[in-house]
């Protein structure tokens, strides 16, 4: 009987690992199934551009995986039972169940409302293609009005900054404001913060610093200091949360629901479960938890691939890099910030800004799409056969 590998989620991490495993493991011994709710690959790094009105490529996963031997199951994951080694799914035809021998959990994250009343009912987010298109439709309707409209972006993390600047540049007829809980761009270097402020001024973005939102209503936002902000479209970018599925299934998770993994991305509570991307709580080489980011998805995906291949083929498992080097922030199509960080995850004094940073960001986005659309390119061509019984000694990473 073939070893069944089931991968939950086909984002940056899940799609990469699926292709890498398909290229490196013999199809005579393994069966790889990817479960994803949507039929296309979502460029999450560009969803703010999609919402602002730009056309963003969304390759069909069936085309991405063609010729790889990977099975694609279009369904929503509803539960994981690691004791029975089973995954419950639901699609248009009803519910079903998939058994597995090795599970890779790559379900990603969604917007976190932090318990703020009205967010779920009245706010927009850009954590998925459907929600980004819903915001786009709302912005289209506002742009058609003679008096325009007001857009309020809540949250000044990378997503909030990119969303506010993209909308302001793409839709100059709308009034855009950005709500920051503290100082705008606080994690950035002094020079990068100044660059960010100049960009907001240039784009006509109103910045509201040290402002805490207590409730979201249909046409306004209520702040902790009693301020009422009028908003025709409130965009919520104040952090991310993960699905409760892992916790409900009995896997060891953090307080926020991320699966606790060891150095090789293996669940500390269930040895045949691996987690990558936003859903994994992984410690980087600097001794700090890796942030939820595309870069972390890549690093954790490479480590999980090496671990699964090593364990199943009886080979040693190498430690791949788990780094957090910095952030690339788009400020519209022609401006940006490249901010590197040190080993303590603190911003280095120097930064790259302007068109050069924007070109670097565009290059990263293009590369991310290409590599995801060609999941087996550049990987070892040799298909490795599985060991008769996976060697337990190979389950520990080597230094």
Tab-separated table of C-alpha atoms in Angstrom:
chain	number	residue	atom	x	y	z
A	1	UNK	CA	0.000	0.000	0.000
A	2	UNK	CA	1.283	3.442	-0.906
A	3	UNK	CA	2.215	5.965	1.781
A	4	UNK	CA	-0.533	8.599	1.782
A	5	UNK	CA	0.620	12.208	2.107
A	6	UNK	CA	-2.189	14.716	2.519
A	7	UNK	CA	-1.468	18.459	2.294
A	8	UNK	CA	-4.062	20.878	3.647
A	9	UNK	CA	-3.926	24.190	1.830
A	10	UNK	CA	-2.353	25.262	-1.473
A	11	UNK	CA	-0.978	28.676	-0.626
A	12	UNK	CA	2.691	29.618	-0.954
A	13	UNK	CA	3.815	26.930	1.519
A	14	UNK	CA	1.422	24.109	0.671
A	15	UNK	CA	1.831	24.351	-3.096
A	16	UNK	CA	5.623	24.427	-2.809
A	17	UNK	CA	5.856	21.391	-0.523
A	18	UNK	CA	3.451	19.411	-2.699
A	19	UNK	CA	5.571	19.965	-5.788
A	20	UNK	CA	8.841	19.336	-3.972
A	21	UNK	CA	7.624	16.028	-2.560
A	22	UNK	CA	6.228	14.944	-5.919
A	23	UNK	CA	9.608	15.549	-7.550
A	24	UNK	CA	11.662	13.803	-4.875
A	25	UNK	CA	9.554	10.793	-3.840
A	26	UNK	CA	8.767	7.839	-6.044
A	27	UNK	CA	5.112	7.610	-7.136
A	28	UNK	CA	5.458	3.856	-6.809
A	29	UNK	CA	5.554	4.302	-3.034
A	30	UNK	CA	3.681	7.542	-2.330
A	31	UNK	CA	0.339	9.150	-3.042
A	32	UNK	CA	0.139	12.934	-2.622
A	33	UNK	CA	-3.209	14.696	-2.241
A	34	UNK	CA	-3.666	18.462	-1.872
A	35	UNK	CA	-6.898	19.735	-0.330
A	36	UNK	CA	-7.858	23.335	-1.085
A	37	UNK	CA	-11.156	25.176	-0.871
A	38	UNK	CA	-10.591	27.305	-3.997
A	39	UNK	CA	-9.663	26.074	-7.496
A	40	UNK	CA	-7.022	28.745	-8.080
A	41	UNK	CA	-3.753	29.788	-6.499
A	42	UNK	CA	-4.188	33.015	-4.527
A	43	UNK	CA	-1.384	35.554	-4.635
A	44	UNK	CA	-2.019	36.728	-1.123
A	45	UNK	CA	0.863	39.196	-1.302
A	46	UNK	CA	-1.027	41.038	-4.028
A	47	UNK	CA	-4.592	40.969	-2.732
A	48	UNK	CA	-4.412	44.659	-1.811
A	49	UNK	CA	-3.720	45.350	-5.479
A	50	UNK	CA	-6.686	43.206	-6.495
A	51	UNK	CA	-8.924	45.105	-4.092
A	52	UNK	CA	-7.671	48.436	-5.423
A	53	UNK	CA	-8.796	47.500	-8.939
A	54	UNK	CA	-5.836	45.818	-10.618
A	55	UNK	CA	-5.953	42.496	-12.423
A	56	UNK	CA	-3.940	39.842	-10.598
A	57	UNK	CA	-3.116	36.433	-12.040
A	58	UNK	CA	-4.768	33.459	-10.344
A	59	UNK	CA	-3.415	30.241	-11.912
A	60	UNK	CA	-5.690	27.219	-11.753
A	61	UNK	CA	-4.290	24.663	-9.320
A	62	UNK	CA	-5.223	21.888	-11.720
A	63	UNK	CA	-2.854	23.491	-14.227
A	64	UNK	CA	-0.170	24.109	-11.591
A	65	UNK	CA	-0.093	20.426	-10.626
A	66	UNK	CA	-0.527	18.956	-14.111
A	67	UNK	CA	2.072	16.293	-14.843
A	68	UNK	CA	3.241	16.059	-11.226
A	69	UNK	CA	1.052	13.139	-10.178
A	70	UNK	CA	-0.440	15.252	-7.374
A	71	UNK	CA	-4.123	14.703	-6.700
A	72	UNK	CA	-6.181	17.861	-6.121
A	73	UNK	CA	-9.275	17.708	-3.924
A	74	UNK	CA	-11.337	20.904	-4.044
A	75	UNK	CA	-13.004	20.938	-0.650
A	76	UNK	CA	-13.092	22.788	2.639
A	77	UNK	CA	-11.319	21.179	5.588
A	78	UNK	CA	-13.743	20.865	8.501
A	79	UNK	CA	-11.802	18.730	10.997
A	80	UNK	CA	-8.563	16.890	11.649
A	81	UNK	CA	-8.394	13.701	13.717
A	82	UNK	CA	-4.717	12.908	14.312
A	83	UNK	CA	-5.507	9.856	16.411
A	84	UNK	CA	-7.400	8.208	13.559
A	85	UNK	CA	-5.159	9.851	10.944
A	86	UNK	CA	-8.150	11.270	9.122
A	87	UNK	CA	-9.256	14.621	7.706
A	88	UNK	CA	-12.906	15.603	7.297
A	89	UNK	CA	-13.777	17.710	4.252
A	90	UNK	CA	-16.880	19.245	2.695
A	91	UNK	CA	-17.647	20.281	-0.867
A	92	UNK	CA	-20.680	20.952	-3.051
A	93	UNK	CA	-21.520	17.247	-3.068
A	94	UNK	CA	-21.478	16.890	0.707
A	95	UNK	CA	-18.975	15.727	3.279
A	96	UNK	CA	-16.250	13.120	3.184
A	97	UNK	CA	-13.094	11.871	4.832
A	98	UNK	CA	-9.480	11.392	3.755
A	99	UNK	CA	-7.082	9.050	5.506
A	100	UNK	CA	-3.385	9.859	5.695
A	101	UNK	CA	-0.046	8.479	6.835
A	102	UNK	CA	1.712	11.861	6.803
A	103	UNK	CA	-0.161	15.144	7.100
A	104	UNK	CA	1.116	18.596	6.176
A	105	UNK	CA	-0.963	21.398	7.696
A	106	UNK	CA	-0.738	24.596	5.609
A	107	UNK	CA	-4.137	26.236	6.055
A	108	UNK	CA	-2.723	29.739	6.586
A	109	UNK	CA	-4.554	32.525	8.388
A	110	UNK	CA	-7.445	34.968	8.156
A	111	UNK	CA	-8.260	38.389	9.573
A	112	UNK	CA	-8.368	38.619	13.374
A	113	UNK	CA	-11.193	40.778	14.731
A	114	UNK	CA	-9.787	40.729	18.301
A	115	UNK	CA	-13.353	40.652	19.598
A	116	UNK	CA	-14.116	44.160	18.342
A	117	UNK	CA	-17.882	44.463	17.810
A	118	UNK	CA	-19.044	44.966	14.241
A	119	UNK	CA	-15.879	43.847	12.447
A	120	UNK	CA	-17.387	40.636	11.082
A	121	UNK	CA	-20.603	42.356	10.030
A	122	UNK	CA	-19.370	45.657	8.623
A	123	UNK	CA	-15.631	45.591	7.873
A	124	UNK	CA	-13.824	44.393	4.752
A	125	UNK	CA	-10.588	42.415	4.723
A	126	UNK	CA	-8.096	41.232	2.115
A	127	UNK	CA	-6.971	37.893	3.526
A	128	UNK	CA	-8.676	35.958	0.730
A	129	UNK	CA	-9.569	36.462	-2.923
A	130	UNK	CA	-13.368	36.529	-2.336
A	131	UNK	CA	-13.057	39.144	0.419
A	132	UNK	CA	-10.663	41.260	-1.667
A	133	UNK	CA	-13.121	41.179	-4.574
A	134	UNK	CA	-15.929	42.193	-2.228
A	135	UNK	CA	-13.907	45.244	-1.180
A	136	UNK	CA	-13.130	45.980	-4.816
A	137	UNK	CA	-16.819	45.989	-5.646
A	138	UNK	CA	-17.468	48.434	-2.810
A	139	UNK	CA	-14.659	50.744	-3.939
A	140	UNK	CA	-16.018	50.624	-7.492
A	141	UNK	CA	-19.413	51.802	-6.249
A	142	UNK	CA	-17.816	54.628	-4.266
A	143	UNK	CA	-15.702	55.711	-7.230
A	144	UNK	CA	-18.840	56.043	-9.369
A	145	UNK	CA	-20.403	58.520	-6.947
A	146	UNK	CA	-20.004	62.214	-7.715
A	147	UNK	CA	-18.982	62.948	-4.140
A	148	UNK	CA	-16.569	60.005	-3.953
A	149	UNK	CA	-16.321	58.357	-0.574
A	150	UNK	CA	-14.190	57.724	2.496
A	151	UNK	CA	-12.081	54.619	3.093
A	152	UNK	CA	-10.757	53.873	6.564
A	153	UNK	CA	-7.954	51.310	6.907
A	154	UNK	CA	-7.613	50.041	10.490
A	155	UNK	CA	-4.174	48.678	11.329
A	156	UNK	CA	-0.740	50.007	10.382
A	157	UNK	CA	1.117	46.734	9.956
A	158	UNK	CA	2.531	45.831	6.555
A	159	UNK	CA	-0.884	44.843	5.190
A	160	UNK	CA	-2.523	48.055	6.378
A	161	UNK	CA	0.210	50.277	4.961
A	162	UNK	CA	0.203	48.530	1.603
A	163	UNK	CA	-3.598	48.587	1.414
A	164	UNK	CA	-3.948	52.268	2.268
A	165	UNK	CA	-1.233	53.407	-0.152
A	166	UNK	CA	-2.469	51.164	-2.989
A	167	UNK	CA	-6.057	52.387	-2.713
A	168	UNK	CA	-4.977	56.016	-2.423
A	169	UNK	CA	-2.796	55.757	-5.538
A	170	UNK	CA	-5.236	53.701	-7.631
A	171	UNK	CA	-8.354	55.632	-6.642
A	172	UNK	CA	-7.404	59.294	-6.110
A	173	UNK	CA	-11.068	60.304	-5.998
A	174	UNK	CA	-11.519	58.551	-2.654
A	175	UNK	CA	-10.500	59.922	0.746
A	176	UNK	CA	-8.222	57.431	2.519
A	177	UNK	CA	-7.315	57.402	6.219
A	178	UNK	CA	-5.025	55.001	8.084
A	179	UNK	CA	-5.589	54.226	11.766
A	180	UNK	CA	-2.431	53.345	13.718
A	181	UNK	CA	-2.635	52.014	17.261
A	182	UNK	CA	0.767	53.554	18.066
A	183	UNK	CA	3.294	55.535	16.066
A	184	UNK	CA	3.056	55.014	12.317
A	185	UNK	CA	5.669	52.507	11.165
A	186	UNK	CA	7.061	52.058	14.684
A	187	UNK	CA	9.084	48.880	13.851
A	188	UNK	CA	10.919	50.662	11.025
A	189	UNK	CA	14.149	52.654	11.212
A	190	UNK	CA	13.929	56.418	11.623
A	191	UNK	CA	14.725	56.999	7.954
A	192	UNK	CA	12.149	54.476	6.780
A	193	UNK	CA	9.501	56.015	9.042
A	194	UNK	CA	10.181	59.432	7.525
A	195	UNK	CA	9.948	57.932	4.040
A	196	UNK	CA	6.615	56.334	4.932
A	197	UNK	CA	5.212	59.630	6.227
A	198	UNK	CA	6.273	61.415	3.042
A	199	UNK	CA	4.551	58.739	0.978
A	200	UNK	CA	1.327	59.137	2.948
A	201	UNK	CA	1.490	62.919	2.531
A	202	UNK	CA	2.137	62.570	-1.201
A	203	UNK	CA	-0.842	60.243	-1.620
A	204	UNK	CA	-3.134	62.383	0.555
A	205	UNK	CA	-3.588	59.728	3.245
A	206	UNK	CA	-4.761	60.992	6.614
A	207	UNK	CA	-2.827	59.200	9.385
A	208	UNK	CA	-4.487	58.830	12.788
A	209	UNK	CA	-1.855	57.697	15.284
A	210	UNK	CA	-2.327	56.315	18.796
A	211	UNK	CA	-5.925	55.546	18.009
A	212	UNK	CA	-7.722	52.444	19.261
A	213	UNK	CA	-10.929	51.231	17.594
A	214	UNK	CA	-13.662	49.944	19.895
A	215	UNK	CA	-16.473	49.232	17.432
A	216	UNK	CA	-17.206	49.178	13.712
A	217	UNK	CA	-20.578	50.210	12.346
A	218	UNK	CA	-21.924	50.339	8.798
A	219	UNK	CA	-20.908	53.954	8.123
A	220	UNK	CA	-18.629	54.865	11.013
A	221	UNK	CA	-15.981	53.670	13.444
A	222	UNK	CA	-16.027	54.344	17.179
A	223	UNK	CA	-12.695	54.978	18.917
A	224	UNK	CA	-11.683	54.468	22.539
A	225	UNK	CA	-11.245	58.217	23.135
A	226	UNK	CA	-14.788	58.938	21.979
A	227	UNK	CA	-13.834	59.994	18.470
A	228	UNK	CA	-16.264	58.987	15.735
A	229	UNK	CA	-14.774	58.428	12.273
A	230	UNK	CA	-17.041	58.458	9.235
A	231	UNK	CA	-16.310	55.625	6.823
A	232	UNK	CA	-17.989	54.389	3.662
A	233	UNK	CA	-15.676	51.359	3.592
A	234	UNK	CA	-13.776	50.171	6.652
A	235	UNK	CA	-10.884	47.819	5.844
A	236	UNK	CA	-9.740	45.701	8.786
A	237	UNK	CA	-6.019	44.845	8.718
A	238	UNK	CA	-5.348	44.671	12.459
A	239	UNK	CA	-3.661	41.287	12.591
A	240	UNK	CA	-4.242	37.667	11.640
A	241	UNK	CA	-5.733	34.582	13.252
A	242	UNK	CA	-5.584	30.893	12.386
A	243	UNK	CA	-8.297	28.289	12.065
A	244	UNK	CA	-9.397	26.494	15.270
A	245	UNK	CA	-9.264	23.162	13.440
A	246	UNK	CA	-5.827	22.147	14.758
A	247	UNK	CA	-6.755	22.891	18.358
A	248	UNK	CA	-10.099	21.125	18.045
A	249	UNK	CA	-8.318	18.050	16.712
A	250	UNK	CA	-6.132	17.731	19.801
A	251	UNK	CA	-2.826	18.897	18.336
A	252	UNK	CA	-0.626	20.890	20.691
A	253	UNK	CA	-1.110	24.545	19.824
A	254	UNK	CA	-0.258	27.983	21.176
A	255	UNK	CA	-2.844	30.255	22.763
A	256	UNK	CA	-3.629	31.699	19.344
A	257	UNK	CA	-4.107	28.248	17.794
A	258	UNK	CA	-0.847	27.744	15.871
A	259	UNK	CA	0.594	24.237	15.849
A	260	UNK	CA	3.718	23.951	17.994
A	261	UNK	CA	6.467	22.350	15.912
A	262	UNK	CA	10.058	21.305	16.501
A	263	UNK	CA	13.080	22.376	14.438
A	264	UNK	CA	12.025	20.249	11.461
A	265	UNK	CA	8.389	21.493	11.416
A	266	UNK	CA	7.001	18.333	12.993
A	267	UNK	CA	4.198	18.635	15.516
A	268	UNK	CA	5.545	18.152	19.033
A	269	UNK	CA	2.442	16.147	19.926
A	270	UNK	CA	1.916	14.034	16.794
A	271	UNK	CA	4.990	12.843	14.911
A	272	UNK	CA	3.260	12.198	11.584
A	273	UNK	CA	1.887	15.758	11.360
A	274	UNK	CA	3.922	18.687	10.015
A	275	UNK	CA	2.902	22.338	9.933
A	276	UNK	CA	4.175	25.195	7.786
A	277	UNK	CA	3.391	28.838	7.094
A	278	UNK	CA	1.086	30.958	9.245
A	279	UNK	CA	-0.406	27.936	11.008
A	280	UNK	CA	2.923	26.842	12.496
A	281	UNK	CA	4.598	28.162	15.624
A	282	UNK	CA	8.230	27.762	14.626
A	283	UNK	CA	11.348	29.182	16.269
A	284	UNK	CA	13.762	30.772	13.818
A	285	UNK	CA	17.540	30.654	13.822
A	286	UNK	CA	17.570	33.889	15.853
A	287	UNK	CA	15.704	32.178	18.697
A	288	UNK	CA	12.498	34.092	18.057
A	289	UNK	CA	9.172	32.868	16.641
A	290	UNK	CA	8.977	33.309	12.885
A	291	UNK	CA	6.407	35.949	11.911
A	292	UNK	CA	3.380	35.197	9.774
A	293	UNK	CA	4.755	36.039	6.328
A	294	UNK	CA	5.412	34.704	2.853
A	295	UNK	CA	9.111	34.404	3.680
A	296	UNK	CA	8.329	32.236	6.701
A	297	UNK	CA	6.112	30.071	4.504
A	298	UNK	CA	9.071	29.467	2.207
A	299	UNK	CA	11.567	28.645	4.936
A	300	UNK	CA	9.209	26.362	6.883
A	301	UNK	CA	8.138	24.684	3.642
A	302	UNK	CA	11.728	23.843	2.706
A	303	UNK	CA	12.422	22.424	6.158
A	304	UNK	CA	9.251	20.328	6.194
A	305	UNK	CA	10.076	18.942	2.746
A	306	UNK	CA	13.559	17.906	3.859
A	307	UNK	CA	12.120	16.328	7.006
A	308	UNK	CA	9.417	14.317	5.261
A	309	UNK	CA	11.764	13.079	2.528
A	310	UNK	CA	14.426	12.173	5.070
A	311	UNK	CA	12.077	10.330	7.380
A	312	UNK	CA	10.345	8.350	4.656
A	313	UNK	CA	13.528	7.360	2.820
A	314	UNK	CA	15.609	6.625	5.912
A	315	UNK	CA	18.083	9.456	5.336
A	316	UNK	CA	19.425	12.099	7.681
A	317	UNK	CA	17.355	15.255	7.947
A	318	UNK	CA	19.304	18.492	7.452
A	319	UNK	CA	18.469	21.741	9.162
A	320	UNK	CA	17.541	24.252	6.470
A	321	UNK	CA	17.620	27.995	7.176
A	322	UNK	CA	14.864	29.536	9.297
A	323	UNK	CA	15.562	33.235	8.916
A	324	UNK	CA	13.767	36.535	9.348
A	325	UNK	CA	15.739	39.053	7.332
A	326	UNK	CA	13.380	41.985	6.960
A	327	UNK	CA	10.318	43.383	5.218
A	328	UNK	CA	9.488	44.609	1.741
A	329	UNK	CA	6.684	47.168	1.853
A	330	UNK	CA	4.914	48.401	-1.272
A	331	UNK	CA	3.744	52.015	-1.230
A	332	UNK	CA	1.760	51.908	-4.436
A	333	UNK	CA	3.264	50.805	-7.736
A	334	UNK	CA	6.186	53.256	-7.866
A	335	UNK	CA	7.382	53.495	-4.282
A	336	UNK	CA	8.362	51.156	-1.503
A	337	UNK	CA	10.547	50.411	1.501
A	338	UNK	CA	13.034	47.583	1.979
A	339	UNK	CA	13.831	47.353	5.689
A	340	UNK	CA	16.320	44.746	6.884
A	341	UNK	CA	16.505	43.622	10.517
A	342	UNK	CA	19.278	42.340	12.780
A	343	UNK	CA	19.496	39.098	14.769
A	344	UNK	CA	17.251	40.625	17.441
A	345	UNK	CA	14.590	41.367	14.797
A	346	UNK	CA	15.228	45.107	15.224
A	347	UNK	CA	15.343	47.402	12.212
A	348	UNK	CA	18.805	48.206	10.915
A	349	UNK	CA	19.534	51.945	10.527
A	350	UNK	CA	19.789	51.828	6.731
A	351	UNK	CA	16.899	51.119	4.389
A	352	UNK	CA	16.147	51.182	0.666
A	353	UNK	CA	13.259	53.369	-0.475
A	354	UNK	CA	11.572	54.719	-3.595
A	355	UNK	CA	11.481	53.143	-7.048
A	356	UNK	CA	14.379	50.796	-6.335
A	357	UNK	CA	12.510	49.250	-3.400
A	358	UNK	CA	9.365	49.046	-5.525
A	359	UNK	CA	11.265	47.167	-8.259
A	360	UNK	CA	12.707	44.747	-5.689
A	361	UNK	CA	9.220	44.133	-4.302
A	362	UNK	CA	7.825	43.571	-7.808
A	363	UNK	CA	10.630	41.108	-8.521
A	364	UNK	CA	9.870	39.139	-5.371
A	365	UNK	CA	6.177	38.964	-6.284
A	366	UNK	CA	6.962	37.815	-9.809
A	367	UNK	CA	9.386	35.183	-8.553
A	368	UNK	CA	6.904	33.918	-5.951
A	369	UNK	CA	4.217	33.446	-8.585
A	370	UNK	CA	6.560	31.734	-11.046
A	371	UNK	CA	7.999	29.294	-8.540
A	372	UNK	CA	4.535	28.410	-7.254
A	373	UNK	CA	3.258	27.913	-10.810
A	374	UNK	CA	6.226	25.610	-11.532
A	375	UNK	CA	6.403	23.604	-8.283
A	376	UNK	CA	8.868	20.977	-9.464
A	377	UNK	CA	11.292	23.202	-11.384
A	378	UNK	CA	14.920	23.010	-10.283
A	379	UNK	CA	14.374	20.224	-7.774
A	380	UNK	CA	16.315	16.936	-7.809
A	381	UNK	CA	15.053	14.696	-10.603
A	382	UNK	CA	15.825	11.469	-8.807
A	383	UNK	CA	12.720	9.870	-7.355
A	384	UNK	CA	13.648	8.275	-4.030
A	385	UNK	CA	12.050	5.048	-2.918
A	386	UNK	CA	10.674	4.781	0.586
A	387	UNK	CA	12.381	2.753	3.274
A	388	UNK	CA	10.457	-0.387	4.183
A	389	UNK	CA	10.113	0.993	7.694
A	390	UNK	CA	11.020	4.676	8.231
A	391	UNK	CA	14.159	4.807	10.354
A	392	UNK	CA	13.311	6.345	13.732
A	393	UNK	CA	16.855	7.680	14.023
A	394	UNK	CA	16.236	9.850	10.959
A	395	UNK	CA	13.376	11.649	12.691
A	396	UNK	CA	15.824	13.858	14.551
A	397	UNK	CA	17.383	16.762	12.717
A	398	UNK	CA	21.162	16.879	12.465
A	399	UNK	CA	23.077	20.007	13.331
